[in-house]
mmCIF file of C-alpha atoms and ligand atoms in Angstrom:
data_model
loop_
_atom_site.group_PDB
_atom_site.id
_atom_site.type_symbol
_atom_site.label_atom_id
_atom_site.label_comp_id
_atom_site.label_asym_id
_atom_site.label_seq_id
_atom_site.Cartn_x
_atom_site.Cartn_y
_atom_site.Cartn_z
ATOM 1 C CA UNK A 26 75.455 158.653 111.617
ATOM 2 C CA UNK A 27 71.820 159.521 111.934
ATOM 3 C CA UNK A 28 70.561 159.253 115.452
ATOM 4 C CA UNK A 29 66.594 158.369 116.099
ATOM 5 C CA UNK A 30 64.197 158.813 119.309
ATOM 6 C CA UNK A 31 62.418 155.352 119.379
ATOM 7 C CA UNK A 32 58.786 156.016 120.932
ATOM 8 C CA UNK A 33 57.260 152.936 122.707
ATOM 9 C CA UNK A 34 59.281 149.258 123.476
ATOM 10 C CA UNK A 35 57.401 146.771 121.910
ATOM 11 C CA UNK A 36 56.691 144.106 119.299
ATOM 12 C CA UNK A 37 56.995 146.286 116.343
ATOM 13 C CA UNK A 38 59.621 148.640 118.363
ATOM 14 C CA UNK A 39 61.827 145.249 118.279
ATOM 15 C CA UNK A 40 61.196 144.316 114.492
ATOM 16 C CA UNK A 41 62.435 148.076 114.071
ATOM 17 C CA UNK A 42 65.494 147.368 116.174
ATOM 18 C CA UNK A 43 66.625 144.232 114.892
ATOM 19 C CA UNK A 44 66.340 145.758 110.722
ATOM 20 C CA UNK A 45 67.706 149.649 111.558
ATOM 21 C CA UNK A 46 69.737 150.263 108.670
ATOM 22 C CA UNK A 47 73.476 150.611 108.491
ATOM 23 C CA UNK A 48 74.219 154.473 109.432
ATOM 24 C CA UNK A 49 71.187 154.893 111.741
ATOM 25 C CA UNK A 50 71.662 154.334 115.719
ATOM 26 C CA UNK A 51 69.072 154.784 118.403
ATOM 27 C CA UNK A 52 69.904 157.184 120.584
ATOM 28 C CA UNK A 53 66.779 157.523 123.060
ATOM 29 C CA UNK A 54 63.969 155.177 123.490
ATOM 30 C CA UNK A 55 60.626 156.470 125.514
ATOM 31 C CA UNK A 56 59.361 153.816 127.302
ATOM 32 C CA UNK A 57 56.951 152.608 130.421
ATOM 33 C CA UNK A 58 59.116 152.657 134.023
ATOM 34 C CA UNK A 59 59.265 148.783 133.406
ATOM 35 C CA UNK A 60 60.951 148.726 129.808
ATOM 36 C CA UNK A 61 63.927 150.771 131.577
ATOM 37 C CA UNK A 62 66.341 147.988 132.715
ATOM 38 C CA UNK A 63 65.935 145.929 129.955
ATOM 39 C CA UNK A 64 66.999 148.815 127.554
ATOM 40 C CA UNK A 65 69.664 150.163 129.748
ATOM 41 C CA UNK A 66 71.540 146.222 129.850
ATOM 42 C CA UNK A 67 71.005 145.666 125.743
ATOM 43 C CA UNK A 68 72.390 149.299 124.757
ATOM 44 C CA UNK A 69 74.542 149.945 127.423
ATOM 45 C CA UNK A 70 75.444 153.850 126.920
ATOM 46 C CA UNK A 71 74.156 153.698 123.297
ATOM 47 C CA UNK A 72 70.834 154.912 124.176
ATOM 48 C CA UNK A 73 69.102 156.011 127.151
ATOM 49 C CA UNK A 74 65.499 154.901 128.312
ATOM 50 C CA UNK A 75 63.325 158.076 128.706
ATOM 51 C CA UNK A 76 60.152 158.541 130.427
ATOM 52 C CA UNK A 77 59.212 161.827 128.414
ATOM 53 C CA UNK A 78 60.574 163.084 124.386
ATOM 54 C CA UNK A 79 61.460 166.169 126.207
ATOM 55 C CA UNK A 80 64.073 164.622 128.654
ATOM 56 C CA UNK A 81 66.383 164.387 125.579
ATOM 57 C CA UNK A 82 68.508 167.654 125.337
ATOM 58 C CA UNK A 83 69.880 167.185 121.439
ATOM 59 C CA UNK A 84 67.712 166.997 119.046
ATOM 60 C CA UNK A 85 67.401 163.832 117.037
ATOM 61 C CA UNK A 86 67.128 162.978 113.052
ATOM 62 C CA UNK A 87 63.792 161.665 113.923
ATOM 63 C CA UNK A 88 61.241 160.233 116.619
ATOM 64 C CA UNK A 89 59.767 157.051 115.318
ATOM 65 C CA UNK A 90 56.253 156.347 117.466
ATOM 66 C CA UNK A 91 56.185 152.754 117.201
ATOM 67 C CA UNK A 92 53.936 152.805 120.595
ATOM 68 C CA UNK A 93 50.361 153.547 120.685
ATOM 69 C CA UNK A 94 47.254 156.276 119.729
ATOM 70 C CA UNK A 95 47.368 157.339 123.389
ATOM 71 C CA UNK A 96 51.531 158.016 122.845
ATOM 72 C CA UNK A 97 50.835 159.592 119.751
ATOM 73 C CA UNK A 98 48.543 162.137 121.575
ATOM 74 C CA UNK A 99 50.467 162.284 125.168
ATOM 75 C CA UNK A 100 53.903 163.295 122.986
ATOM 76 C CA UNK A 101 53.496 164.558 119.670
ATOM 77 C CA UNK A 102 52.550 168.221 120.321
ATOM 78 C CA UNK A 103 55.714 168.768 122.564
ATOM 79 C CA UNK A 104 57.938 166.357 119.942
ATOM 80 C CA UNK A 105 56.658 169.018 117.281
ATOM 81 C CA UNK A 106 56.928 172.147 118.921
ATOM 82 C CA UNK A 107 60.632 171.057 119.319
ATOM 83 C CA UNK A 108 61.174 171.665 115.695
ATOM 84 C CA UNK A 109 61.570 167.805 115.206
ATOM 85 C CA UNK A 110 60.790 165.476 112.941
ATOM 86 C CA UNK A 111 57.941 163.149 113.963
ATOM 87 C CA UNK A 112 56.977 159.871 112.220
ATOM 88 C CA UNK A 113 53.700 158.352 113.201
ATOM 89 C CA UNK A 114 52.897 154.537 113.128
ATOM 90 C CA UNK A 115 49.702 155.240 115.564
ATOM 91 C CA UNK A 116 47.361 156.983 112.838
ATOM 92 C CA UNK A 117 44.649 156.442 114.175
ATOM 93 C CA UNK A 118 44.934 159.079 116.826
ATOM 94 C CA UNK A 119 43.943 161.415 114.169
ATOM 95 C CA UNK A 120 40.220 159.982 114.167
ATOM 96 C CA UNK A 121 40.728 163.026 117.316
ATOM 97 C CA UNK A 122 40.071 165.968 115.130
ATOM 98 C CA UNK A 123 41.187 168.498 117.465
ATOM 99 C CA UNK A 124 44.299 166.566 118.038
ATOM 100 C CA UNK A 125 45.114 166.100 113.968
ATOM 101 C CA UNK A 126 44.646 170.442 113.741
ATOM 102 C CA UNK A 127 47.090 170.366 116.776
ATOM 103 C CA UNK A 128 49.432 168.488 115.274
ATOM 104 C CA UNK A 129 49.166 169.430 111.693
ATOM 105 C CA UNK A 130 50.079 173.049 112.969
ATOM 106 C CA UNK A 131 52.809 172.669 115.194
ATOM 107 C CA UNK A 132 56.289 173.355 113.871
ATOM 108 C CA UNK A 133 57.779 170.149 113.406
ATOM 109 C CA UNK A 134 57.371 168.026 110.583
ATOM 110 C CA UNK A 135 54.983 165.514 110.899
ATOM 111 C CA UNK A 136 55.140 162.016 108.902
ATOM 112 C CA UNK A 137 52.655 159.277 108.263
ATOM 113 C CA UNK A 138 53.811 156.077 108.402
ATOM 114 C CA UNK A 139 52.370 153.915 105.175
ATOM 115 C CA UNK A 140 51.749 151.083 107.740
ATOM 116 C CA UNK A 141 50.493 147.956 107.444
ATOM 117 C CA UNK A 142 49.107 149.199 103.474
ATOM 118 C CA UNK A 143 50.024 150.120 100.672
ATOM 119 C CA UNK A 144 48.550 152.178 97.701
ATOM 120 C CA UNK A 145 48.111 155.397 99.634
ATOM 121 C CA UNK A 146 49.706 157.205 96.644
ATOM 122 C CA UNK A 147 47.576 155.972 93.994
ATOM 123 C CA UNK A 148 44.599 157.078 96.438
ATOM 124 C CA UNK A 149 45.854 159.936 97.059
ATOM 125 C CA UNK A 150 46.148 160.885 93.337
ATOM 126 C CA UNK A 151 42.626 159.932 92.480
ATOM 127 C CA UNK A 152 41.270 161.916 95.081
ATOM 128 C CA UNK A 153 42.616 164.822 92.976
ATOM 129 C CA UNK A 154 39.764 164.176 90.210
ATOM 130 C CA UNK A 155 37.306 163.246 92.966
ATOM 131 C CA UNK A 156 36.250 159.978 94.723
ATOM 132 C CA UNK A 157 32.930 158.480 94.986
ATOM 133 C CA UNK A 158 33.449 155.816 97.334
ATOM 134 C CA UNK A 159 36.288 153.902 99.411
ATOM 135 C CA UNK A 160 35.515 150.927 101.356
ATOM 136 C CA UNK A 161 38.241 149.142 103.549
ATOM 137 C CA UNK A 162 38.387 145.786 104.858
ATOM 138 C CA UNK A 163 40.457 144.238 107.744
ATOM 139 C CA UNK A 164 40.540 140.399 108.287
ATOM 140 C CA UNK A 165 42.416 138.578 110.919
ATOM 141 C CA UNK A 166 42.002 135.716 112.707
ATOM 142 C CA UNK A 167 40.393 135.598 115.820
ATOM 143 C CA UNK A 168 43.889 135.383 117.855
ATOM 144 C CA UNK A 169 44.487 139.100 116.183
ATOM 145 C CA UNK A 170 41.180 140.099 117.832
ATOM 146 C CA UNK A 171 41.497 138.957 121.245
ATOM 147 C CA UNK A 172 41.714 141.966 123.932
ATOM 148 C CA UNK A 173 40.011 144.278 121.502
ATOM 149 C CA UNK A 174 36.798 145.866 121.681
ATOM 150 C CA UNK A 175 35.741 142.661 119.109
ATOM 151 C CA UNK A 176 35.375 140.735 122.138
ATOM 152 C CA UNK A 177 32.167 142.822 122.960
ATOM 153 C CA UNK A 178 30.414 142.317 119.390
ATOM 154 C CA UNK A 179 32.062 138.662 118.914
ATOM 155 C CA UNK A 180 32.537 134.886 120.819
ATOM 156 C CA UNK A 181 36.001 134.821 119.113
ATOM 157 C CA UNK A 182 36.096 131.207 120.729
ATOM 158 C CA UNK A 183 32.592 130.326 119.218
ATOM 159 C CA UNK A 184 33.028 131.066 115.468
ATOM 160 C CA UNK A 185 33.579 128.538 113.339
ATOM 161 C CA UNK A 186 33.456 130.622 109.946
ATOM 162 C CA UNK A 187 34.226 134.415 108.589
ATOM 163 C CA UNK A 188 32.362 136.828 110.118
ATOM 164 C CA UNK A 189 31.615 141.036 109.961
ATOM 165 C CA UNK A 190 31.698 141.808 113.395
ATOM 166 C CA UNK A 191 32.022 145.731 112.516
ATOM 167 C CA UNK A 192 30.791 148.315 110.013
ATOM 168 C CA UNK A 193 31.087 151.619 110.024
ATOM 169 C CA UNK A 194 32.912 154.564 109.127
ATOM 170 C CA UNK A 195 37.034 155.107 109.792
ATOM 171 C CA UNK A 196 36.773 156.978 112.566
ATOM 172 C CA UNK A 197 34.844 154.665 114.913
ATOM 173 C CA UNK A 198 36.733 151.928 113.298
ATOM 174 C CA UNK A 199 40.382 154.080 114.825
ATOM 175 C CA UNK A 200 38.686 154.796 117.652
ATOM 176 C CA UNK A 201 37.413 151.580 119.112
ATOM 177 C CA UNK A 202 39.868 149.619 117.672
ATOM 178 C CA UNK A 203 42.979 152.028 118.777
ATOM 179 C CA UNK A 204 45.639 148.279 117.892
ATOM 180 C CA UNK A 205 43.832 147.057 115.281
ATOM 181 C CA UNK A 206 42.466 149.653 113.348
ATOM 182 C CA UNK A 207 44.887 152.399 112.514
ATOM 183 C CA UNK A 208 44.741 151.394 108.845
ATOM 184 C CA UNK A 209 41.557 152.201 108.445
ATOM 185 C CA UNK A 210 42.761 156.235 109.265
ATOM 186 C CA UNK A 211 45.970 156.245 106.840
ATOM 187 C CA UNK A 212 43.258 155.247 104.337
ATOM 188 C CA UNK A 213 40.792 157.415 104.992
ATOM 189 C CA UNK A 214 43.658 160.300 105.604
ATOM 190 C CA UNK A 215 44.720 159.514 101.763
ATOM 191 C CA UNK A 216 41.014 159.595 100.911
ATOM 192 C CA UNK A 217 37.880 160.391 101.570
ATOM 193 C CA UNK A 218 38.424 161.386 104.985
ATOM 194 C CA UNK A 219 37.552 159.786 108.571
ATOM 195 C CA UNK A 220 33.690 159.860 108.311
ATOM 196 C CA UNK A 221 33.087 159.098 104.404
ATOM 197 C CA UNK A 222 35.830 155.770 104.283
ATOM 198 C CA UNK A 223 33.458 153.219 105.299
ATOM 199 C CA UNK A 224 35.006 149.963 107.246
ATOM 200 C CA UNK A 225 34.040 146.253 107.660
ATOM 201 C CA UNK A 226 35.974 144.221 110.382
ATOM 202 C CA UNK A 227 36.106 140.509 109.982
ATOM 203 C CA UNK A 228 37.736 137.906 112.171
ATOM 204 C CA UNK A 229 38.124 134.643 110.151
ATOM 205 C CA UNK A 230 39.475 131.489 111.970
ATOM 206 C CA UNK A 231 40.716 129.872 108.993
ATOM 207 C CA UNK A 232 43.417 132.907 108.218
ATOM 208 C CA UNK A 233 46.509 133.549 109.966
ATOM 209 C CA UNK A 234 47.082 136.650 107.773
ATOM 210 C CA UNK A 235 46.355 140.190 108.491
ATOM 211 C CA UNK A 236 44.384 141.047 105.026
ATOM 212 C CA UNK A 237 43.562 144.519 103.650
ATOM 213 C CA UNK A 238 41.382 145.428 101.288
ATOM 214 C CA UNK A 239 40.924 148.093 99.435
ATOM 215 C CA UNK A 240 38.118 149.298 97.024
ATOM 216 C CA UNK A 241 37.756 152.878 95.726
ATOM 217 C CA UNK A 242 36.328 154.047 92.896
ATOM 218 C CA UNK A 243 35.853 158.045 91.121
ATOM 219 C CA UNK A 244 36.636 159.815 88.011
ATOM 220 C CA UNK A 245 40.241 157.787 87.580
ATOM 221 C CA UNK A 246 38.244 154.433 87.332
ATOM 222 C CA UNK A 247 38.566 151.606 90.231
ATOM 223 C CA UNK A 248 41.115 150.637 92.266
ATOM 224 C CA UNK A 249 40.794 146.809 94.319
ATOM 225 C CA UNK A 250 44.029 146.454 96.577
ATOM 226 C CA UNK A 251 44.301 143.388 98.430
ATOM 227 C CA UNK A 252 47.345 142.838 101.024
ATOM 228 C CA UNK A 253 47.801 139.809 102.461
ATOM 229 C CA UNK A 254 50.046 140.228 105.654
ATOM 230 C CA UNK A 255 51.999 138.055 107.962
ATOM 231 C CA UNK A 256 51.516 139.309 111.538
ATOM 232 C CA UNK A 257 54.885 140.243 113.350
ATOM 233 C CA UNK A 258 55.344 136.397 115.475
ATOM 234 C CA UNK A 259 55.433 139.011 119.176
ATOM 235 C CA UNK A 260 52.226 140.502 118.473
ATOM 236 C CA UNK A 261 49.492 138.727 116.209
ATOM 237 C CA UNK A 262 47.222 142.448 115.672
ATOM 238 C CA UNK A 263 50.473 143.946 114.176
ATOM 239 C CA UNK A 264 51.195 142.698 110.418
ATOM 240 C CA UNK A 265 55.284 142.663 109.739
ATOM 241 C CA UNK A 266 54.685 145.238 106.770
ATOM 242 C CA UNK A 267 54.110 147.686 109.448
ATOM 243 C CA UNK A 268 57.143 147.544 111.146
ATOM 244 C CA UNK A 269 59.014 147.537 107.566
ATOM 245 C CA UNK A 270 57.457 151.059 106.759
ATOM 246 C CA UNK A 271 59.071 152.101 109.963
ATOM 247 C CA UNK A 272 62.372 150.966 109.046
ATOM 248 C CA UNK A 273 61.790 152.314 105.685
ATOM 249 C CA UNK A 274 61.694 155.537 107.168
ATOM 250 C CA UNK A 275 64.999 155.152 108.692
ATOM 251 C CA UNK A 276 66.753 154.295 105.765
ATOM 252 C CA UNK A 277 65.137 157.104 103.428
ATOM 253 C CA UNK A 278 67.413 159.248 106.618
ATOM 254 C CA UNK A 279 70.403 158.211 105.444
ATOM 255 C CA UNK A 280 69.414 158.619 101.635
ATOM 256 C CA UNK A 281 69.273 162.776 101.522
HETATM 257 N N1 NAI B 2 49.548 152.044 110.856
HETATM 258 C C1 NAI B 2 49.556 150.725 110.885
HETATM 259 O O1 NAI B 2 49.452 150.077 109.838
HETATM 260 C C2 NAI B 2 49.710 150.007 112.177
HETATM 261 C C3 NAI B 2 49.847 150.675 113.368
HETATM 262 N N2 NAI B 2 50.044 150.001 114.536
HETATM 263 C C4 NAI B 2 50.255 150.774 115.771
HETATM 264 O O2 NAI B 2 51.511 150.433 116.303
HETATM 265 C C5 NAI B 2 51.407 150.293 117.689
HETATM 266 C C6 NAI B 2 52.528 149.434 118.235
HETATM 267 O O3 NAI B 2 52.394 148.118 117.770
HETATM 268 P P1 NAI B 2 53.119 146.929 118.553
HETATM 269 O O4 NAI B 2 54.521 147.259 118.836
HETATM 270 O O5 NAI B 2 52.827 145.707 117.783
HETATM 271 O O6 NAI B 2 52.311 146.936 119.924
HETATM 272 P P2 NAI B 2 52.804 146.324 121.320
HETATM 273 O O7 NAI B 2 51.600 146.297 122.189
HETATM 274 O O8 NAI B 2 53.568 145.076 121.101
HETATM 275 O O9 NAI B 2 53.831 147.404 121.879
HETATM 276 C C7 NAI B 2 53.492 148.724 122.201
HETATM 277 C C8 NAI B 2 54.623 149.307 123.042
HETATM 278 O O10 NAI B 2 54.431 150.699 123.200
HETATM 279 C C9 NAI B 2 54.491 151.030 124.564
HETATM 280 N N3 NAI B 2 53.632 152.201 124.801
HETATM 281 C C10 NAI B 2 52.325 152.339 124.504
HETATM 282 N N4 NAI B 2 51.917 153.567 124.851
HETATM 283 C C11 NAI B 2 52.981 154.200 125.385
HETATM 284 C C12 NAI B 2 53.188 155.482 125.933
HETATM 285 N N5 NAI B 2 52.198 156.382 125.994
HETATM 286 N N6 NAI B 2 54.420 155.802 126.402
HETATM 287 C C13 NAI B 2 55.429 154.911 126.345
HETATM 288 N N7 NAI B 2 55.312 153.675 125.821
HETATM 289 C C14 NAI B 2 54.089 153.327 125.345
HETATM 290 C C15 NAI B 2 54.025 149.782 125.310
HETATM 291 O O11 NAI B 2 54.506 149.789 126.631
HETATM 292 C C16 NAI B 2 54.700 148.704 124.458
HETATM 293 O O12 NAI B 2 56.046 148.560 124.799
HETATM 294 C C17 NAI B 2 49.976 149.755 117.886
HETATM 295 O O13 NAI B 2 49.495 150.032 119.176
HETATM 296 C C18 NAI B 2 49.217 150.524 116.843
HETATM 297 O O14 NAI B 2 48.801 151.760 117.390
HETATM 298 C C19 NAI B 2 50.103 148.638 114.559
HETATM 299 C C20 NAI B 2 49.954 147.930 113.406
HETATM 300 C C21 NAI B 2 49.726 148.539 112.115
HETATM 301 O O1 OAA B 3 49.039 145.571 111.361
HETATM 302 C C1 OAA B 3 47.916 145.468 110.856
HETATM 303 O O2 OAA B 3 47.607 144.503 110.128
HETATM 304 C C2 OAA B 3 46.893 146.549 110.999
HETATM 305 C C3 OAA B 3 46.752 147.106 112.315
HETATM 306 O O3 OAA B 3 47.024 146.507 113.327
HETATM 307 C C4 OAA B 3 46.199 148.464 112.382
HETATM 308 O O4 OAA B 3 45.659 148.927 111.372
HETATM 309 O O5 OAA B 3 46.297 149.081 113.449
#
């Protein structure tokens, strides 16, 4: 039995829950003071609510960060230098350059998640003959955007059709948008990099679909991805697909 270090305690930490494959158990789960009852009465002496990674004296299969940028920063460095394995849903974080050399050299083995995306392979292979240009698109309804930094830029109650509320490169994009926006740096981590993969942001209140697009083009030819999500029901910012590439990640545990 493989046994996993959950990292944060909400809506997609609860789509990861519900799908964990057979032969995978949660053992820990790091989350806020709050979350600490509610695990302790579902799981019993299965797994133990933890404030900190490092309060967890075994080592586990894996530590899934289903939480946040800010838990990717406050924990992965000491998850790492533990020798563990560390997937990261919160990609974004490494719009912090500093924070992606920390990480990147630490002992552990680090994973990016594919997210709410897909076709980071086929980017990732035609950056090998060289990339002119990758543009990304995110559109969500306004309900997606609400509590985000769109709220400065946008009247999400006003518009009445599709609108660009944001261009510019991936790293603003990760940065200002730390919950909506983390797509935007597994693409440009695949590609081009933080500062070249340019971004548009679009709330659209006719959609109730988190939709990614993709357009790169270089020496391989062109490549136009579009993914059409449908946002996890707890939390309308976070497609489904997401959470699915976290419980992906499980599974490929018990397939070594
Ligand atoms: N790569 C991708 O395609 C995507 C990445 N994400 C990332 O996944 C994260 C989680 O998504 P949801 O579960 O839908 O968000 P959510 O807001 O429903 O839940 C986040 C949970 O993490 C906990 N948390 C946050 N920071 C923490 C910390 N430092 N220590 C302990 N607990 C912490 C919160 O208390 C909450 O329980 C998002 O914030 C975003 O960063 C979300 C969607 C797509
Ligand atoms: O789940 C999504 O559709 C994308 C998302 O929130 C992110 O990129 O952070």
């Amino acid at each position: 039995m493989k046994k996993i270090m959950l990292i944060g305690y909400g809506a997609m930490a609860q789509a990861v829950i519900e799908r964990l494959p057979e032969g995978v158990t949660i053992g820990w789960i790091v989350a806020r003071t709050h979350h600490h009852a509610a695990i302790r009465t579902r799981f019993g002496d299965r797994a133990r609510p933890l404030l900190l990674p490092q309060d967890c004296a075994e080592t586990p299969d894996l530590v899934l960060e289903c939480a946040s940028q800010q838990a990717v920063a406050q924990y992965g460095e000491a998850v790492l230098h533990r020798g563990w394995h560390l997937a990261i849903i919160s990609t974004g974080a490494l719009a912090d350059s500093a924070l992606e050399q920390r990480l990147r050299h630490a002992d552990g083995r680090l994973t990016l998640l594919s997210g709410a995306v897909a076709g980071i392979d086929g980017l990732a292979a035609a950056k090998e003959g060289g990339l002119e240009q990758v543009v990304y698109r995110s559109r969500k309804s306004p309900a997606s955007w609400r509590g985000s930094y769109a709220e400065t830029l946008i009247d999400l109650n006003a518009i009445r059709e599709a609108q660009i509320f944001f261009e510019g490169s991936a790293r603003e994009a990760a940065r200002l948008f730390p919950a909506n926006a983390n797509v935007a740096a597994t693409i440009a981590l695949g590609g081009v990099g933080m500062d070249a993969t340019r971004v548009q942001l679009m709330a659209d209140p006719a959609t109730q679909r988190n939709t990614h697009t993709l357009h790169a083009s270089g020496l391989f030819g062109e490549l136009r991805l579009e993914l059409s999500g449908l946002p996890l029901a707890d939390n309308p910012k976070t497609s489904t697909l997401a959470a699915l590439s976290a419980v992906r990640a499980c599974r490929e545990l018990t397939q070594r």
